[in-house]
Backbone as ProteinMPNN parsed JSONL, in Angstrom:
{"seq_chain_A": "MTGETDLRRLLSGMRPELNPGRYVFTWAEGGVPSGVTAVVTVTEQEGLTLVVHQAEADAAGLAYDYVAGWITLRVHSALAAVGLTAAVSRALADADLSCNVVAGFHHDHLFVPYEHAERALEVLRRLAHDTP", "coords_chain_A": {"N_chain_A": [[215.23, -64.78, 68.586], [214.657, -61.98, 68.746], [214.665, -58.706, 70.065], [212.329, -56.004, 70.815], [212.066, -53.157, 68.684], [210.585, -50.908, 68.11], [209.989, -47.746, 69.278], [207.685, -46.623, 70.516], [206.232, -48.915, 71.256], [208.11, -50.033, 72.975], [208.222, -48.116, 75.053], [205.517, -47.949, 75.942], [205.147, -50.526, 76.77], [207.007, -51.076, 78.765], [206.89, -51.787, 81.524], [208.082, -51.135, 84.278], [209.944, -52.413, 87.014], [210.73, -52.571, 90.395], [213.489, -53.929, 91.858], [214.116, -55.794, 94.844], [216.084, -54.48, 97.553], [219.254, -52.787, 98.275], [221.689, -51.313, 96.307], [225.11, -50.877, 95.317], [227.699, -49.05, 93.637], [230.941, -50.007, 93.076], [234.48, -50.828, 93.074], [237.073, -53.081, 92.045], [240.305, -54.548, 92.127], [241.793, -57.143, 90.324], [239.663, -58.949, 90.114], [236.374, -60.226, 91.156], [235.721, -59.948, 94.559], [235.872, -62.545, 97.061], [232.844, -63.883, 98.323], [231.25, -61.958, 97.29], [228.697, -61.22, 95.046], [228.334, -60.006, 91.998], [225.911, -57.986, 90.34], [226.255, -56.571, 88.119], [229.062, -56.121, 86.04], [231.781, -54.195, 84.894], [234.507, -53.851, 82.903], [237.139, -51.695, 83.231], [239.823, -49.446, 82.432], [240.905, -48.564, 84.818], [240.222, -50.49, 86.646], [237.989, -53.076, 87.857], [234.661, -52.402, 87.684], [231.963, -52.851, 89.855], [228.585, -53.675, 90.493], [226.849, -54.236, 93.295], [225.063, -55.882, 96.017], [224.516, -53.802, 98.773], [225.02, -54.77, 101.372], [226.805, -56.878, 100.891], [228.98, -55.5, 99.841], [229.671, -53.993, 102.08], [230.389, -56.072, 103.865], [232.62, -57.066, 102.57], [234.319, -54.973, 102.731], [234.375, -53.024, 100.758], [234.626, -49.885, 99.161], [232.258, -47.253, 98.553], [230.029, -44.702, 97.26], [227.533, -44.228, 96.353], [224.321, -45.171, 96.714], [221.903, -47.25, 95.448], [218.649, -47.883, 94.019], [217.384, -50.585, 92.123], [215.926, -50.753, 89.071], [214.174, -52.664, 86.764], [213.341, -52.702, 83.38], [210.709, -54.284, 82.114], [210.492, -55.144, 79.387], [211.337, -56.704, 76.375], [213.849, -55.373, 74.981], [215.466, -54.606, 71.958], [218.953, -54.645, 71.378], [219.754, -52.9, 69.435], [217.797, -51.016, 69.367], [216.475, -47.718, 69.096], [216.392, -44.83, 71.038], [215.139, -45.54, 73.497], [216.707, -45.442, 75.904], [217.273, -42.71, 75.885], [214.681, -41.542, 76.103], [213.782, -42.536, 78.587], [215.811, -41.65, 80.335], [215.492, -38.915, 79.98], [212.912, -38.44, 81.013], [213.357, -39.09, 83.698], [215.391, -37.25, 84.295], [213.972, -34.866, 83.979], [212.47, -35.048, 86.247], [214.344, -34.54, 88.079], [216.055, -36.648, 88.808], [218.813, -38.777, 89.105], [220.285, -41.287, 86.978], [221.631, -44.403, 86.208], [222.295, -46.403, 83.55], [222.13, -49.755, 82.444], [222.439, -52.067, 79.915], [221.113, -55.194, 79.383], [220.974, -58.41, 77.729], [218.254, -59.049, 77.408], [216.78, -57.073, 78.801], [216.601, -53.622, 79.929], [218.28, -51.983, 82.56], [218.0, -49.907, 85.336], [219.678, -47.841, 87.569], [218.952, -45.967, 90.234], [218.868, -43.195, 92.598], [218.618, -44.59, 95.796], [216.879, -43.619, 97.806], [214.984, -42.359, 96.32], [213.784, -44.19, 94.704], [211.147, -45.241, 94.524], [209.746, -43.003, 93.631], [211.002, -42.648, 91.16], [210.129, -44.974, 89.913], [207.396, -44.402, 89.688], [207.522, -42.201, 87.924], [208.425, -43.498, 85.622], [206.341, -45.322, 85.195], [204.305, -43.542, 84.634], [205.305, -42.432, 82.265], [205.151, -44.687, 80.607], [202.376, -45.128, 80.644], [201.443, -42.754, 79.467], [202.349, -42.898, 76.888], [201.371, -43.048, 73.599]], "CA_chain_A": [[214.714, -64.139, 69.772], [214.969, -60.564, 68.575], [213.916, -57.801, 70.915], [211.503, -54.96, 70.222], [212.788, -51.964, 68.252], [209.666, -49.784, 67.98], [210.091, -46.953, 70.502], [206.376, -46.502, 71.181], [205.946, -50.212, 71.893], [209.04, -50.176, 74.089], [207.828, -47.233, 76.15], [204.2, -48.304, 76.482], [205.185, -51.872, 77.334], [208.247, -51.308, 79.522], [206.575, -52.389, 82.82], [209.202, -50.996, 85.21], [209.82, -53.19, 88.246], [211.782, -52.295, 91.367], [214.049, -55.117, 92.497], [214.343, -55.527, 96.264], [217.449, -54.311, 98.028], [220.063, -51.587, 98.074], [222.841, -51.671, 95.468], [226.16, -49.861, 95.281], [228.739, -49.123, 92.624], [232.254, -50.053, 93.698], [235.483, -51.32, 92.133], [238.018, -54.052, 92.597], [241.432, -54.936, 91.281], [242.042, -58.574, 90.39], [238.465, -59.781, 90.076], [235.318, -60.064, 92.146], [236.156, -60.499, 95.845], [235.16, -63.689, 97.628], [231.658, -63.523, 99.081], [230.523, -60.888, 96.59], [228.073, -61.606, 93.786], [228.029, -58.783, 91.244], [224.791, -58.023, 89.405], [226.814, -55.949, 86.917], [230.498, -55.858, 86.041], [232.291, -53.454, 83.747], [235.964, -53.784, 82.935], [237.652, -50.389, 82.85], [241.272, -49.342, 82.545], [241.261, -48.337, 86.218], [239.863, -51.651, 87.444], [236.704, -53.717, 87.601], [233.508, -51.8, 88.341], [230.983, -53.838, 90.296], [227.352, -53.262, 91.148], [226.611, -55.33, 94.24], [224.237, -55.585, 97.185], [225.24, -52.98, 99.738], [225.485, -55.595, 102.494], [227.984, -57.622, 100.453], [230.082, -54.53, 99.763], [230.072, -53.689, 103.457], [231.063, -57.242, 104.432], [233.916, -57.226, 101.901], [235.119, -53.766, 102.948], [234.482, -52.266, 99.51], [234.215, -48.484, 99.261], [231.237, -46.774, 97.613], [229.396, -43.472, 97.725], [226.233, -44.096, 95.689], [223.434, -46.284, 97.041], [220.888, -47.205, 94.396], [217.584, -48.842, 93.796], [217.546, -51.211, 90.805], [214.674, -50.89, 88.333], [214.268, -53.397, 85.508], [212.27, -52.459, 82.415], [210.289, -55.629, 81.73], [210.18, -55.276, 77.969], [212.529, -57.238, 75.709], [214.323, -54.347, 74.055], [216.59, -54.973, 71.095], [220.149, -53.846, 71.65], [219.852, -51.888, 68.386], [216.666, -50.09, 69.459], [216.887, -46.313, 69.174], [215.595, -43.859, 71.769], [214.616, -45.947, 74.805], [217.541, -44.864, 76.958], [217.091, -41.254, 75.856], [213.356, -41.194, 76.611], [213.732, -42.864, 80.008], [216.688, -40.747, 81.073], [214.9, -37.574, 79.906], [211.806, -38.385, 81.969], [213.946, -39.064, 85.039], [216.094, -35.975, 84.446], [212.94, -33.846, 84.177], [212.04, -35.204, 87.642], [215.557, -34.275, 88.86], [216.55, -37.926, 89.314], [219.929, -39.353, 88.357], [220.018, -42.64, 86.501], [222.725, -45.116, 85.562], [221.621, -47.414, 82.734], [222.885, -50.912, 81.998], [221.645, -52.885, 79.007], [221.338, -56.626, 79.321], [220.5, -58.962, 76.459], [216.791, -59.028, 77.353], [216.144, -55.916, 79.438], [217.407, -52.49, 80.382], [218.283, -51.887, 84.015], [218.264, -48.534, 85.769], [220.075, -47.67, 88.961], [218.531, -44.62, 90.618], [219.112, -43.004, 94.031], [217.765, -45.497, 96.57], [215.845, -42.898, 98.544], [213.984, -41.854, 95.363], [213.466, -45.277, 93.775], [209.688, -45.327, 94.322], [209.356, -41.864, 92.791], [211.48, -42.967, 89.815], [209.217, -45.985, 89.401], [206.164, -43.704, 89.301], [207.828, -41.422, 86.714], [208.495, -44.443, 84.503], [204.973, -45.838, 84.947], [203.569, -42.451, 83.985], [205.81, -42.378, 80.887], [204.563, -45.829, 79.89], [200.938, -44.889, 80.519], [201.182, -41.6, 78.601], [202.849, -43.143, 75.531], [200.24, -43.534, 72.764]], "C_chain_A": [[215.081, -62.657, 69.766], [214.081, -59.712, 69.464], [213.159, -56.763, 70.114], [212.366, -53.758, 69.845], [211.89, -50.73, 68.167], [209.6, -49.013, 69.305], [208.754, -46.838, 71.224], [205.991, -47.796, 71.886], [206.846, -50.432, 73.103], [208.582, -49.36, 75.294], [206.5, -47.656, 76.766], [204.213, -49.671, 77.169], [206.337, -52.121, 78.289], [208.04, -51.9, 80.913], [207.738, -52.323, 83.816], [208.923, -51.726, 86.519], [211.016, -52.911, 89.151], [212.218, -53.602, 92.016], [214.289, -54.808, 93.97], [215.822, -55.308, 96.575], [218.069, -52.971, 97.702], [221.326, -52.029, 97.351], [223.827, -50.525, 95.454], [227.097, -50.12, 94.107], [230.07, -49.063, 93.354], [233.246, -50.565, 92.666], [236.409, -52.291, 92.855], [239.142, -54.281, 91.602], [241.597, -56.447, 91.42], [240.805, -59.446, 90.469], [237.486, -59.5, 91.195], [235.777, -60.699, 93.462], [235.293, -61.681, 96.295], [233.978, -63.203, 98.462], [230.817, -62.437, 98.447], [229.98, -61.442, 95.279], [227.65, -60.331, 93.066], [226.8, -58.992, 90.371], [225.186, -57.371, 88.091], [228.32, -55.865, 87.115], [230.846, -55.105, 84.771], [233.808, -53.372, 83.902], [236.403, -52.431, 82.396], [239.167, -50.393, 83.032], [241.705, -49.241, 84.01], [240.983, -49.542, 87.123], [238.5, -52.171, 87.064], [235.616, -53.005, 88.39], [232.51, -52.905, 88.65], [229.743, -53.125, 90.792], [226.937, -54.461, 91.989], [225.621, -54.896, 95.313], [225.086, -54.813, 98.193], [225.788, -53.822, 100.887], [226.732, -56.392, 102.129], [229.195, -56.707, 100.347], [230.595, -54.195, 101.155], [230.869, -54.846, 104.053], [232.461, -57.44, 103.845], [234.822, -56.012, 102.075], [235.327, -52.943, 101.689], [233.93, -50.855, 99.696], [233.16, -48.156, 98.202], [230.693, -45.456, 98.142], [228.026, -43.24, 97.086], [225.42, -45.345, 95.995], [222.209, -46.163, 96.129], [219.787, -48.23, 94.591], [217.729, -49.334, 92.364], [216.176, -51.429, 90.188], [214.956, -51.625, 87.024], [213.075, -53.032, 84.638], [211.904, -53.813, 81.822], [209.722, -55.682, 80.314], [211.46, -55.763, 77.313], [212.949, -56.257, 74.622], [215.496, -54.883, 73.242], [217.778, -54.083, 71.435], [220.323, -52.733, 70.622], [218.691, -50.891, 68.408], [217.173, -48.672, 69.685], [215.898, -45.524, 70.02], [215.097, -44.252, 73.146], [215.41, -45.313, 75.942], [217.344, -43.356, 77.032], [215.751, -40.845, 76.463], [213.254, -41.419, 78.117], [214.598, -41.888, 80.805], [216.153, -39.31, 81.051], [213.776, -37.436, 80.927], [212.341, -38.31, 83.399], [214.693, -37.755, 85.298], [215.097, -34.839, 84.688], [212.388, -33.882, 85.602], [213.207, -34.991, 88.605], [216.094, -35.529, 89.55], [217.712, -38.41, 88.46], [219.591, -40.793, 87.985], [221.268, -43.192, 85.834], [222.105, -46.313, 84.87], [222.597, -48.514, 82.336], [221.967, -51.725, 81.104], [222.079, -54.332, 79.118], [220.819, -57.132, 77.985], [218.991, -58.822, 76.332], [216.158, -57.727, 77.834], [217.15, -54.803, 79.709], [217.212, -52.359, 81.885], [218.727, -50.486, 84.407], [218.623, -48.533, 87.242], [219.861, -46.203, 89.302], [218.811, -44.433, 92.111], [218.105, -43.806, 94.867], [216.596, -44.768, 97.235], [214.753, -42.333, 97.633], [213.524, -42.933, 94.385], [211.963, -45.387, 93.502], [209.194, -44.187, 93.43], [209.8, -42.1, 91.349], [210.561, -43.99, 89.157], [207.916, -45.34, 88.919], [206.37, -42.868, 88.038], [207.819, -42.338, 85.494], [207.13, -45.038, 84.181], [204.131, -44.791, 84.237], [204.003, -42.322, 82.52], [205.191, -43.5, 80.065], [203.079, -45.591, 79.627], [200.623, -43.809, 79.505], [201.685, -41.786, 77.167], [201.713, -43.73, 74.696], [200.541, -44.854, 72.066]], "O_chain_A": [[215.738, -62.162, 70.682], [212.885, -59.972, 69.597], [213.32, -56.652, 68.898], [213.279, -53.382, 70.581], [212.397, -49.609, 68.153], [209.201, -49.567, 70.33], [208.713, -46.95, 72.449], [205.474, -47.763, 73.003], [206.406, -50.951, 74.129], [208.56, -49.859, 76.419], [206.376, -47.714, 77.989], [203.389, -49.941, 78.043], [206.625, -53.276, 78.602], [208.983, -52.486, 81.445], [208.314, -53.356, 84.157], [207.819, -51.666, 87.06], [212.167, -53.005, 88.725], [211.417, -54.295, 92.644], [214.631, -53.676, 94.313], [216.695, -55.888, 95.929], [217.512, -52.149, 96.974], [221.96, -53.009, 97.742], [223.451, -49.358, 95.562], [227.26, -51.252, 93.653], [230.297, -48.164, 94.163], [232.891, -50.721, 91.497], [236.507, -52.313, 94.081], [238.943, -54.215, 90.389], [241.544, -56.972, 92.533], [240.911, -60.606, 90.868], [237.725, -58.66, 92.063], [236.179, -61.863, 93.478], [234.12, -61.78, 95.934], [234.093, -62.234, 99.213], [229.79, -62.038, 98.997], [230.71, -62.055, 94.5], [226.71, -59.657, 93.488], [226.652, -60.037, 89.737], [224.538, -57.586, 87.067], [228.799, -55.576, 88.212], [230.275, -55.35, 83.709], [234.317, -52.883, 84.911], [236.088, -52.064, 81.263], [239.714, -51.258, 83.716], [242.749, -49.77, 84.392], [241.469, -49.591, 88.253], [237.923, -51.753, 86.06], [235.64, -53.001, 89.621], [232.247, -53.778, 87.823], [229.839, -52.083, 91.44], [226.704, -55.553, 91.472], [225.368, -53.705, 95.5], [226.247, -55.151, 98.424], [226.916, -53.599, 101.327], [227.621, -56.566, 102.962], [230.305, -57.09, 100.717], [231.803, -54.124, 101.383], [231.908, -54.627, 104.676], [233.369, -57.918, 104.525], [235.965, -56.018, 101.618], [236.332, -52.244, 101.557], [232.885, -50.667, 100.319], [233.172, -48.71, 97.102], [230.867, -45.125, 99.315], [227.43, -42.177, 97.26], [225.784, -46.447, 95.585], [221.57, -45.114, 96.056], [219.961, -49.272, 95.223], [218.151, -48.581, 91.487], [215.362, -52.192, 90.709], [215.859, -51.256, 86.273], [211.934, -53.048, 85.1], [212.704, -54.418, 81.108], [208.626, -56.193, 80.08], [212.548, -55.295, 77.647], [212.462, -56.31, 73.493], [216.398, -55.529, 73.776], [217.612, -52.902, 71.743], [220.973, -51.727, 70.906], [218.618, -50.013, 67.549], [218.17, -48.456, 70.374], [214.697, -45.545, 69.752], [214.669, -43.384, 73.906], [214.829, -44.71, 76.845], [217.259, -42.791, 78.122], [215.693, -39.902, 77.253], [212.703, -40.586, 78.837], [214.164, -41.363, 81.83], [216.348, -38.568, 82.014], [213.695, -36.428, 81.629], [211.826, -37.547, 84.216], [214.631, -37.215, 86.402], [215.347, -33.955, 85.507], [211.898, -32.872, 86.108], [213.077, -35.232, 89.805], [216.524, -35.491, 90.703], [217.612, -38.45, 87.234], [218.73, -41.426, 88.596], [221.885, -42.53, 85.0], [221.464, -47.145, 85.512], [223.734, -48.247, 81.946], [220.841, -52.04, 81.49], [223.257, -54.657, 78.967], [220.28, -56.357, 77.194], [218.494, -58.505, 75.251], [215.112, -57.322, 77.327], [218.363, -55.012, 79.716], [216.124, -52.594, 82.41], [219.702, -49.954, 83.877], [217.944, -49.154, 88.06], [220.501, -45.317, 88.736], [218.976, -45.422, 92.825], [216.895, -43.707, 94.662], [215.464, -45.252, 97.223], [213.715, -41.88, 98.116], [212.938, -42.62, 93.349], [211.558, -45.605, 92.36], [208.327, -44.387, 92.579], [209.06, -41.789, 90.416], [210.252, -43.877, 87.97], [207.399, -45.697, 87.861], [205.493, -42.827, 87.174], [207.264, -41.986, 84.453], [206.801, -45.236, 83.011], [203.342, -45.112, 83.349], [203.166, -42.125, 81.639], [204.753, -43.272, 78.937], [202.589, -45.825, 78.522], [199.649, -43.922, 78.76], [201.468, -40.918, 76.322], [201.159, -44.775, 75.036], [199.695, -45.376, 71.341]]}, "name": "protein", "num_of_chains": 1, "seq": "MTGETDLRRLLSGMRPELNPGRYVFTWAEGGVPSGVTAVVTVTEQEGLTLVVHQAEADAAGLAYDYVAGWITLRVHSALAAVGLTAAVSRALADADLSCNVVAGFHHDHLFVPYEHAERALEVLRRLAHDTP"}
């Protein structure tokens, strides 16, 4: 079940999709708090980074300062593929949009400022459309 490695196929077929909800980046010491379901976890020296629904973070009293929209690229990208992250982040940077990228086994996931998520989606759709 190998993913796609050809950059042109990845870009033209990425089919970006905005997941519903507001997501935040936060951290925890000692594991994921009760009542919180992380969509992403990253173990760092300073603690456990979590990406969670904003409502769950609020209910658990977790601090955050970045509220994001979550976009999934619906193309099965190989983890060894070269250039997808660079091309996507360049297109978003050119539109003055920040982006935090997480690679899953099957798809790449982008966390962009919530208030600009629809615009980010349009930038990515345009990139896909304009890729020969």
